[in-house]
PDB file of C-alpha atoms in Angstrom:
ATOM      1  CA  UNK A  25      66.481 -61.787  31.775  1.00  0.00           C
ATOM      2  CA  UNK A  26      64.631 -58.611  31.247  1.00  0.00           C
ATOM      3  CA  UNK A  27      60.951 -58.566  30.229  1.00  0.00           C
ATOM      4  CA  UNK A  28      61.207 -54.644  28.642  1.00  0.00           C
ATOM      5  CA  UNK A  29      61.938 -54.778  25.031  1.00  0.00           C
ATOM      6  CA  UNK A  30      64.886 -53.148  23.462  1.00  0.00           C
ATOM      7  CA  UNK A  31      62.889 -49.850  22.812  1.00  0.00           C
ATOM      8  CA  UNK A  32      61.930 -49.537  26.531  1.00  0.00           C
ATOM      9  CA  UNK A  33      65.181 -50.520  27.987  1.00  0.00           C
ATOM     10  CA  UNK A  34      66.869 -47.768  25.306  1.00  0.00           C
ATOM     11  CA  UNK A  35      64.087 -44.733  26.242  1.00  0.00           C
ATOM     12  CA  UNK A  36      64.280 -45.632  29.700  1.00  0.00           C
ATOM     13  CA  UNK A  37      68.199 -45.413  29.914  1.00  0.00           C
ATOM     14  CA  UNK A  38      67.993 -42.352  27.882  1.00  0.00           C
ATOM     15  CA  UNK A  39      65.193 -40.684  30.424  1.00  0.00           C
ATOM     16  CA  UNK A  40      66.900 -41.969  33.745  1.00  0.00           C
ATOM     17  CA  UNK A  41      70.028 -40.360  32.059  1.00  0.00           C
ATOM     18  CA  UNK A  42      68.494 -37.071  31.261  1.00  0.00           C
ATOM     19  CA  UNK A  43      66.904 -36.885  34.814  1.00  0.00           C
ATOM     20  CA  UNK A  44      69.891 -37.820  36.747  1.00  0.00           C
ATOM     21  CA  UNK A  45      72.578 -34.991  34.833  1.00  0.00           C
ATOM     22  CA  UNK A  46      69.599 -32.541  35.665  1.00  0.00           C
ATOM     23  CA  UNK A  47      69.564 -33.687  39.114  1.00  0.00           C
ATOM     24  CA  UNK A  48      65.297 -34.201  39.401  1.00  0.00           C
ATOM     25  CA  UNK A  49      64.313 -37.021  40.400  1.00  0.00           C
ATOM     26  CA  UNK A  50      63.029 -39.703  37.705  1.00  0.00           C
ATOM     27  CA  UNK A  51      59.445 -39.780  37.947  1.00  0.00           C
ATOM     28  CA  UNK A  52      59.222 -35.750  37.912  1.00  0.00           C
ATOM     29  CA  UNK A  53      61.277 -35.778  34.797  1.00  0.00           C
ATOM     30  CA  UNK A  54      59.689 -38.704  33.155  1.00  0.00           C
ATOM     31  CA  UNK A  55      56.726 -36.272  32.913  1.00  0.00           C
ATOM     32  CA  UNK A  56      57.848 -33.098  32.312  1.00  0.00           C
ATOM     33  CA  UNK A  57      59.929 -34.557  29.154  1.00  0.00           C
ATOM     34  CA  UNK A  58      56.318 -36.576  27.840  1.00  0.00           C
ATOM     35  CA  UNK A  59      54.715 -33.288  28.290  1.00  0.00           C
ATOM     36  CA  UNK A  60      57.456 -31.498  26.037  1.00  0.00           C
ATOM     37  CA  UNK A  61      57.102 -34.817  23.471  1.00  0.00           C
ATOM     38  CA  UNK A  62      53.755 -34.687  23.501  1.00  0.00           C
ATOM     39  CA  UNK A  63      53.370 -30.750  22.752  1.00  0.00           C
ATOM     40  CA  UNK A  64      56.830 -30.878  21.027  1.00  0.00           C
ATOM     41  CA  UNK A  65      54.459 -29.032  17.863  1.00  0.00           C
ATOM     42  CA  UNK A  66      53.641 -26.058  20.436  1.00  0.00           C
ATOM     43  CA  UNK A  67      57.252 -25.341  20.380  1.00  0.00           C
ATOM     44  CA  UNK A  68      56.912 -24.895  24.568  1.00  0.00           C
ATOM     45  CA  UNK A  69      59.850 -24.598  26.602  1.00  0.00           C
ATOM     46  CA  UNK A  70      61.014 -26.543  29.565  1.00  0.00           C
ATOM     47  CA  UNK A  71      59.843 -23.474  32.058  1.00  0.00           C
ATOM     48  CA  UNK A  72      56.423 -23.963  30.428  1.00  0.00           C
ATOM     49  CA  UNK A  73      56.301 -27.886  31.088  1.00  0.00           C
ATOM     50  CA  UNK A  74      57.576 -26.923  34.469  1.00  0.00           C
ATOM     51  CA  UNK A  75      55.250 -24.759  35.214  1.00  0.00           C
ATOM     52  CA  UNK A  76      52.115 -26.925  33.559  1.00  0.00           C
ATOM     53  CA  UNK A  77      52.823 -29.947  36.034  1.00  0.00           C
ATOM     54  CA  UNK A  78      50.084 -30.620  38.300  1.00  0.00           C
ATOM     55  CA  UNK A  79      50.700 -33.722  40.051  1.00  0.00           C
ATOM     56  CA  UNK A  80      52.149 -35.042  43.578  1.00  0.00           C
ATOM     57  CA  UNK A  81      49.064 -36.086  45.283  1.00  0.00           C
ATOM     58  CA  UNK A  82      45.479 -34.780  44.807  1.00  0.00           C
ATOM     59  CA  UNK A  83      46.148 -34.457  40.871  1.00  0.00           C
ATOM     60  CA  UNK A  84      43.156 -36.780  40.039  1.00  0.00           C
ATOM     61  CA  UNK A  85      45.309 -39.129  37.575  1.00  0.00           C
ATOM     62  CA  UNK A  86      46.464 -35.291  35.608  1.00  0.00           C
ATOM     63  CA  UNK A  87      49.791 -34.958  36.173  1.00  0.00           C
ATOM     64  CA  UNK A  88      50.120 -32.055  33.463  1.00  0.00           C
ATOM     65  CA  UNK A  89      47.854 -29.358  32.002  1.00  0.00           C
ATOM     66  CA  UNK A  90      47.821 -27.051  29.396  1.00  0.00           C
ATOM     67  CA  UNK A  91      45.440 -24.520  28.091  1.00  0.00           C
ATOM     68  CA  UNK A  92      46.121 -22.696  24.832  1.00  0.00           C
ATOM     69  CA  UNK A  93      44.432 -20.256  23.104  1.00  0.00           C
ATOM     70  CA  UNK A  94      45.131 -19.599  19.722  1.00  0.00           C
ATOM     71  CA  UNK A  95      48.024 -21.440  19.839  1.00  0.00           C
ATOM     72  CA  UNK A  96      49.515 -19.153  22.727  1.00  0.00           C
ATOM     73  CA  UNK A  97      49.887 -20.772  26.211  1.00  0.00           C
ATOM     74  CA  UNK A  98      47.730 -18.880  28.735  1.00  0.00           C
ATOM     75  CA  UNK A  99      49.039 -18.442  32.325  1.00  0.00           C
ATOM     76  CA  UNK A 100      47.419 -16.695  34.747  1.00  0.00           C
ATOM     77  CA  UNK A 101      48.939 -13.449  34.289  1.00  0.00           C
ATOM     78  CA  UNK A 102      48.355 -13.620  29.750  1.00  0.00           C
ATOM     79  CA  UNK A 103      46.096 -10.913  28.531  1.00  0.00           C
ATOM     80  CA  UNK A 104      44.287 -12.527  26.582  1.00  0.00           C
ATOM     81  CA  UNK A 105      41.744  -9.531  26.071  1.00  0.00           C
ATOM     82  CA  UNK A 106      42.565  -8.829  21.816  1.00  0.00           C
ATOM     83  CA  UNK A 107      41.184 -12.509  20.330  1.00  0.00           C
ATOM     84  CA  UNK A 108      40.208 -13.182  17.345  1.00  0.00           C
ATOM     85  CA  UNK A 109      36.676 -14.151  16.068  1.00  0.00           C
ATOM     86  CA  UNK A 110      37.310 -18.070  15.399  1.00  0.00           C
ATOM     87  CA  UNK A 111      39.094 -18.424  18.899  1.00  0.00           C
ATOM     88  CA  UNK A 112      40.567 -22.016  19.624  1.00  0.00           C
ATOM     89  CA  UNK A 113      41.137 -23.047  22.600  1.00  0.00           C
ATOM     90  CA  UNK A 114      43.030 -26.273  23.298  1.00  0.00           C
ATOM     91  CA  UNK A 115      43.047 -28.526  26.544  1.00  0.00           C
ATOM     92  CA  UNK A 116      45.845 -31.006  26.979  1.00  0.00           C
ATOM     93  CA  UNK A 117      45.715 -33.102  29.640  1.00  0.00           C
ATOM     94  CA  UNK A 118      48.161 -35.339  30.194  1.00  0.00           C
ATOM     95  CA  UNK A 119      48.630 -38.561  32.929  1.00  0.00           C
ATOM     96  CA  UNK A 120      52.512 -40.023  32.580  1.00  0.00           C
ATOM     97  CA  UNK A 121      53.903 -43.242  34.560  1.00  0.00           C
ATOM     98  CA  UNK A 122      57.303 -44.699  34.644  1.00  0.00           C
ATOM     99  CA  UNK A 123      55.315 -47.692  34.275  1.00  0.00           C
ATOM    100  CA  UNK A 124      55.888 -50.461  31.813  1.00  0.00           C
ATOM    101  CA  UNK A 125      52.055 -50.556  30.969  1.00  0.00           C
ATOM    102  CA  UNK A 126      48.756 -48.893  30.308  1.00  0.00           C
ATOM    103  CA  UNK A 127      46.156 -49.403  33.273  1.00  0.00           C
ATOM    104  CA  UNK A 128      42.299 -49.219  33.518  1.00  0.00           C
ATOM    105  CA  UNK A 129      42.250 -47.169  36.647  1.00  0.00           C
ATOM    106  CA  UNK A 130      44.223 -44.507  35.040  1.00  0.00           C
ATOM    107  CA  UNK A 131      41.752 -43.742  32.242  1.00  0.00           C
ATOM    108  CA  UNK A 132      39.034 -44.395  34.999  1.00  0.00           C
ATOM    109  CA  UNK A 133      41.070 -41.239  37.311  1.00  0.00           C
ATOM    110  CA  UNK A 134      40.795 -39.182  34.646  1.00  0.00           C
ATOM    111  CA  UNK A 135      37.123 -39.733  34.226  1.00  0.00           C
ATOM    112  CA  UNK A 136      36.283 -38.562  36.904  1.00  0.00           C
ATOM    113  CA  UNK A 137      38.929 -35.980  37.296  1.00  0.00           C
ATOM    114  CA  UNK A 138      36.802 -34.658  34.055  1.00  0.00           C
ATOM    115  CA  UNK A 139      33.463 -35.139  35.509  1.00  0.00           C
ATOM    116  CA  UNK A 140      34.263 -33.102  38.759  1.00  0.00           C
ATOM    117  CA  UNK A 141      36.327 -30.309  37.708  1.00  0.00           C
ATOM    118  CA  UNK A 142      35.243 -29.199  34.063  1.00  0.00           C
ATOM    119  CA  UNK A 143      31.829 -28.900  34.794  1.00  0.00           C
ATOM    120  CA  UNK A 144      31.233 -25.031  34.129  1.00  0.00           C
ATOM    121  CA  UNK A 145      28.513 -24.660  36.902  1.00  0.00           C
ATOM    122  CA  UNK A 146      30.966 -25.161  39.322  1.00  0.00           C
ATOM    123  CA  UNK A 147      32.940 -23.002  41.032  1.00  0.00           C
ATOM    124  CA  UNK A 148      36.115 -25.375  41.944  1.00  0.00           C
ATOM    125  CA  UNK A 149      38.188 -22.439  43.602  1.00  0.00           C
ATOM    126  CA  UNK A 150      35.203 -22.596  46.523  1.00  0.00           C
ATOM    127  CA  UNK A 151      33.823 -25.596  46.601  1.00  0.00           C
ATOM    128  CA  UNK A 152      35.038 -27.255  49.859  1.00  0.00           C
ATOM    129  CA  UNK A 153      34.733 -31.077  48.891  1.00  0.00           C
ATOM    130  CA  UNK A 154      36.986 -30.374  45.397  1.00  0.00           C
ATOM    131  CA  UNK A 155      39.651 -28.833  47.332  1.00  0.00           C
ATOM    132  CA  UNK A 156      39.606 -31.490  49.731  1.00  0.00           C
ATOM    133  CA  UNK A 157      39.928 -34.098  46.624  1.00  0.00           C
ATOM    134  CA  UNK A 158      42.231 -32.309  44.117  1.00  0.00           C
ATOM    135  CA  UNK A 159      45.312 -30.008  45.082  1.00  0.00           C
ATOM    136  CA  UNK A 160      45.738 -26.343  44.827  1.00  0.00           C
ATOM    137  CA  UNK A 161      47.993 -26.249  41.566  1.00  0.00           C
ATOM    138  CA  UNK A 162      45.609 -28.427  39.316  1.00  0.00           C
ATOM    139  CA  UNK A 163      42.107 -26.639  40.773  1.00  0.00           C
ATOM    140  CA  UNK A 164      44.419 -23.100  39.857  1.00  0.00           C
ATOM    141  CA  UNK A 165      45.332 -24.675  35.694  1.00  0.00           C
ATOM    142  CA  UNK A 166      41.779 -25.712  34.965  1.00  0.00           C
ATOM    143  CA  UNK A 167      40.346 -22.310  36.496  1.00  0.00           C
ATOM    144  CA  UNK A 168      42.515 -20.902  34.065  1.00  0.00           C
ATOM    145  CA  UNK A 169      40.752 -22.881  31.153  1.00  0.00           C
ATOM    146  CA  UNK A 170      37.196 -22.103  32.768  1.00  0.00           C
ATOM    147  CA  UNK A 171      37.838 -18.226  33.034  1.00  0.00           C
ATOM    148  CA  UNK A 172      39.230 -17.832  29.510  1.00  0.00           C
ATOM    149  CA  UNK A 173      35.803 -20.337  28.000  1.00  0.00           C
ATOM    150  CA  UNK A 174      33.773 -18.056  29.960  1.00  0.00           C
ATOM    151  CA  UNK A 175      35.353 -14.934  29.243  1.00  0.00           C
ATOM    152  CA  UNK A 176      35.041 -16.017  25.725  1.00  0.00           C
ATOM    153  CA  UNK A 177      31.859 -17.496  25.196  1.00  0.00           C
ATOM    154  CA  UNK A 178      29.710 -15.018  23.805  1.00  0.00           C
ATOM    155  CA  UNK A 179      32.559 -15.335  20.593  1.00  0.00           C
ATOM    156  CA  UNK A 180      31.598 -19.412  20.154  1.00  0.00           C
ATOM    157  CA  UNK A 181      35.338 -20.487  20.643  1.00  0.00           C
ATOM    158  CA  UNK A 182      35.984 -23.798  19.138  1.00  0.00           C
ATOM    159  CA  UNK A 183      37.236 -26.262  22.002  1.00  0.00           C
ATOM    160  CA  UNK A 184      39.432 -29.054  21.982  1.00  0.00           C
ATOM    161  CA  UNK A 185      40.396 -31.605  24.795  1.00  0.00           C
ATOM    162  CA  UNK A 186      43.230 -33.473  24.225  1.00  0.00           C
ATOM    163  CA  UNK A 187      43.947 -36.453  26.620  1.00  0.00           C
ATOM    164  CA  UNK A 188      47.485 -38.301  26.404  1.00  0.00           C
ATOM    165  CA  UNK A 189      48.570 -41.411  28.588  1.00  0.00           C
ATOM    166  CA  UNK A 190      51.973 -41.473  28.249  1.00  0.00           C
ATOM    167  CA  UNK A 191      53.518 -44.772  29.709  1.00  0.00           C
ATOM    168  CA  UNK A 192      56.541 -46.971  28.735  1.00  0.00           C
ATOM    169  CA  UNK A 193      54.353 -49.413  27.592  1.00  0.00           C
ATOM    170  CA  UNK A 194      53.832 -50.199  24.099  1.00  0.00           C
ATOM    171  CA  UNK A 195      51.060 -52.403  24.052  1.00  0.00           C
ATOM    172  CA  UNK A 196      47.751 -51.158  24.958  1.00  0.00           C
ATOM    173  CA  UNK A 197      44.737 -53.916  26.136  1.00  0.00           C
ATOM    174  CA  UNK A 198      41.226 -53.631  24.709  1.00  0.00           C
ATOM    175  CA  UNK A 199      39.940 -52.882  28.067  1.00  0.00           C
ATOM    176  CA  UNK A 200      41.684 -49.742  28.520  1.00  0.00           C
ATOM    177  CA  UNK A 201      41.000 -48.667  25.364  1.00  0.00           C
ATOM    178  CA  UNK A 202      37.335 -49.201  26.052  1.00  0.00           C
ATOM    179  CA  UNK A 203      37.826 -46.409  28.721  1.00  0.00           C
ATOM    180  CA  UNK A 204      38.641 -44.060  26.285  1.00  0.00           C
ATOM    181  CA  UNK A 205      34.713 -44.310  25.126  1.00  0.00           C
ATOM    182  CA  UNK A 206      33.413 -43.165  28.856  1.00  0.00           C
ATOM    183  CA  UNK A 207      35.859 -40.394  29.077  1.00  0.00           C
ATOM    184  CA  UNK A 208      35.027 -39.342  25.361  1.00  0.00           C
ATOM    185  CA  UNK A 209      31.000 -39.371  26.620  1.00  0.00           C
ATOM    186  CA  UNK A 210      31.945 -37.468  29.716  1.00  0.00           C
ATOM    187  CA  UNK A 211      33.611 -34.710  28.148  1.00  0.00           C
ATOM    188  CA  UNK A 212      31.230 -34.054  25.135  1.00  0.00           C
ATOM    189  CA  UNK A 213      28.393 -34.399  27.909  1.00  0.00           C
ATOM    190  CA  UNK A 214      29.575 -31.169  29.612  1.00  0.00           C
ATOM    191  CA  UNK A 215      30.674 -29.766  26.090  1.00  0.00           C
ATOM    192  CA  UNK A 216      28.192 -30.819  23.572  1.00  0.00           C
ATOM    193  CA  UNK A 217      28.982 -28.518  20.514  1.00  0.00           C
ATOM    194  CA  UNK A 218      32.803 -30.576  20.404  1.00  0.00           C
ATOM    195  CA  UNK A 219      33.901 -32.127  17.531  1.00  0.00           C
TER     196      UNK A 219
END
């Protein structure tokens, strides 16, 4: 007898299907579809989501990452040179396990992830000990976000961070939740005029 409830066992079938008539392995599917669920409003396509994932190794609990501005996803090639006066830039961040449940240490990765990377005094692209820590594709996205705040910054651009833990668990305990309140304090600690 199976401990999943009906709603797992159906959006797991319906994932592991999806995956295998694609041919990519399960876990590399399971997040690129959350990521296109989860930004399904930014109308992005599956190239984007591709292209956004971040993790294998060294991905400090992110296994995709986004940075929009204006509602446009930036790469590093988007001329992003003619904004607006009320810029918005958005942040999704997104962690997603096959899993069956939410975990502490997950919310505790991404913590820290925040703490070491977003800090805008310092220059991750250099610095020897994040490169040892974090891989090449994820210290790339959040330079991304870091160039266009600082390219921008003179202009007050709103920011938003936007953290998703996308599991297929359905339950999630009180002390993971209580993780949520560090991570908030981290992130409006290195950006204090947030929401």
């Amino acid at each position: 007898m199976s401990d999943l409830t009906n709603s797992q066992i159906i959006m797991e079938t319906i994932i592991k299907r999806q995956s295998e008539a694609s041919e990519i392995k399960y876990e590399d599917y399971f997040e690129t579809y959350s990521s296109m669920q989860i930004l399904k409003d930014k109308d992005i396509s599956y190239s984007d989501a591709e292209y956004s994932r971040v993790g294998n190794g060294g991905d400090g609990g992110i296994d995709t990452f986004f940075t929009f501005l204006n509602g446009e996803l930036i790469k590093e090639d988007t001329d992003y040179s003619k904004t607006s006066k009320n810029n918005l830039i958005e942040v999704f961040i997104i962690q997603s396990k096959t899993s069956k449940k939410f975990s502490e240490s997950a919310v505790v990765n991404l913590n820290e992830s925040t703490r070491d990377l977003f800090n805008i005094s310092q220059d991750i692209k250099t610095n020897k000990e994040i490169k040892l820590r974090y891989n090449i594709d994820l210290i790339k996205k959040i330079s991304i976000f870091k160039d266009l705040y600082l390219n921008l910054m003179q202009s007050f651009p709103e920011v938003r961070f936007n953290y998703y833990y996308s599991t297929l668990g359905e339950g999630v305990h009180p002390k993971v939740r209580g993780k949520k309140q560090v991570l908030e304090t981290t992130v409006k600690k290195l950006y204090p005029s947030l929401i």
